[in-house]
């Protein structure tokens, strides 16, 4: 049976332009650019993050012209990298829905490609639209500006082929609708970025294939092989039911598998303790009665690693085991004890493996076959000791990072979302206890420093019902700072904690050197310059707990309708013990000598 894929109205769509009445039909509506706008709106990408360039200007005109007809809004960004980061954040806020950016040929596309690669690594369907060369220039042997000076227009395409799951080069009108529809539907089906290049002379031209009411997307749902599913469930149930103290661990690929609800259903049914891998934080409700925290090897939530690694059976749903998530490949796990559930494959111990089995179907079916077993959770309760509170600060004492995050914890609610930048914020934000409904995002697989500024822009643009709290280091902020001006322009109300500790702290812990020290900025001064009297903005520079309390009270009270930027000045050596341990192990893994020949 076919399933219609369309935009589901949410609170975040409240500001989307209303559809025009039928009487407003105009001849120019049947253009390529307007068709693209309607397609993006149909799949929920109601904001397109853009940077203008001479190859995409007509396309932007057409996208903008459709705004009053249920189309899209253009969110102008400061550069292409940030625009694509924003599309990444937008997709995350929509639960892995579609995000989109539009840039110009080669100089724009190659600037955006780093962020598109990050979206690929995180299984996010980002549509990267590029205004391409005039259709008459293809095959002409001409040299165009914005290129590397060769009469070959495929350089950008070839670069994108490795970081997107589909590429469409639209340089004629006859099959343009097919190429656009194929690209967007592939992004949805594969949950990966796609690349669409549109010749600059085509967007405003009408064509009979661009009807005012496009045929809706109908995507055949992916189905499990029923015999394989039954065999996998039977084998897994036998494996787990004979275990004495089994556990469940959620991984990041649960999102792309749409399996988060099925995972919770399984957890409710079996009675096992529930942990998450660090990159899956936010995918499992932390108010679950048997949630035990983050499993991250030697830097796990206290008492979590002891329970996971002492289990005689563990089910990992959608894991990614890389050098970061495995703390330099130091996890104390044994393959023969593990059931690894990937989006469409289940592997039990050293075998057997069952293909064509969807994760959500497997977890749902398994929940009805497991015996209740709370032994491992009872062990956890037996050894668990509640965490202590940071020591009280003396009046005027320099602010400590653990005190900062104690106050951030108190700010969280169902109406908030946390964005954690690469660095020490990874480890401090992992310790936050997320209330029911609180969002959480960070980019662990790709770990691109500076990602969070653009992602905060995109997330806040999609999630109008949440106030984003971003924790960003000074080094990361310097990479992408200018997009704060776009947040101000669009009236966003996020709270940014700029943690100023004088450099690239995470790099220091992996391998120190003078290159990790950066020029200190007057960060609040930079944001005030971006503000320039336009929009609502509040800044504060805090050095003590008293000043922090005052700034947070302002941000949540009189300045709740403002973008709030709080620069937190801490000592350069005030880092979490988890980062120190993690950095040491990752450094050791990176420093292994070559294997003997």
mmCIF file of C-alpha atoms in Angstrom, residues 280-288 291 405-419 429-441 459 466-467 469 556:
data_model
loop_
_atom_site.group_PDB
_atom_site.id
_atom_site.type_symbol
_atom_site.label_atom_id
_atom_site.label_comp_id
_atom_site.label_asym_id
_atom_site.label_seq_id
_atom_site.Cartn_x
_atom_site.Cartn_y
_atom_site.Cartn_z
ATOM 1 C CA UNK A 280 21.559 9.079 20.754
ATOM 2 C CA UNK A 281 20.927 11.391 23.696
ATOM 3 C CA UNK A 282 17.478 12.899 23.248
ATOM 4 C CA UNK A 283 16.123 9.930 21.271
ATOM 5 C CA UNK A 284 15.070 8.001 24.396
ATOM 6 C CA UNK A 285 12.951 9.672 27.110
ATOM 7 C CA UNK A 286 15.145 10.181 30.142
ATOM 8 C CA UNK A 287 12.135 10.141 32.468
ATOM 9 C CA UNK A 288 11.711 6.433 31.641
ATOM 10 C CA UNK A 291 16.758 4.885 32.240
ATOM 11 C CA UNK A 405 25.685 23.641 33.910
ATOM 12 C CA UNK A 406 23.913 23.294 37.231
ATOM 13 C CA UNK A 407 22.060 26.488 36.339
ATOM 14 C CA UNK A 408 21.469 25.402 32.734
ATOM 15 C CA UNK A 409 19.873 22.237 34.113
ATOM 16 C CA UNK A 410 17.319 24.335 35.995
ATOM 17 C CA UNK A 411 16.406 26.171 32.777
ATOM 18 C CA UNK A 412 15.306 23.038 30.881
ATOM 19 C CA UNK A 413 11.673 22.213 30.223
ATOM 20 C CA UNK A 414 9.454 20.620 27.590
ATOM 21 C CA UNK A 415 9.569 23.973 25.788
ATOM 22 C CA UNK A 416 13.341 24.019 25.385
ATOM 23 C CA UNK A 417 15.955 22.303 23.242
ATOM 24 C CA UNK A 418 19.695 21.976 23.827
ATOM 25 C CA UNK A 419 22.288 22.339 21.043
ATOM 26 C CA UNK A 429 25.676 18.552 28.129
ATOM 27 C CA UNK A 430 25.658 14.752 28.363
ATOM 28 C CA UNK A 431 25.208 15.172 32.109
ATOM 29 C CA UNK A 432 22.040 17.226 31.699
ATOM 30 C CA UNK A 433 18.848 15.400 32.636
ATOM 31 C CA UNK A 434 16.386 16.133 29.848
ATOM 32 C CA UNK A 435 12.783 16.738 30.941
ATOM 33 C CA UNK A 436 10.039 15.079 28.921
ATOM 34 C CA UNK A 437 9.718 16.859 25.575
ATOM 35 C CA UNK A 438 13.061 18.681 25.776
ATOM 36 C CA UNK A 439 14.982 18.476 22.500
ATOM 37 C CA UNK A 440 18.689 17.685 22.276
ATOM 38 C CA UNK A 441 21.087 17.767 19.315
ATOM 39 C CA UNK A 459 16.507 24.482 14.565
ATOM 40 C CA UNK A 466 10.800 25.673 21.736
ATOM 41 C CA UNK A 467 13.440 28.041 23.050
ATOM 42 C CA UNK A 469 19.676 26.823 24.518
ATOM 43 C CA UNK A 556 13.964 34.210 31.172
#
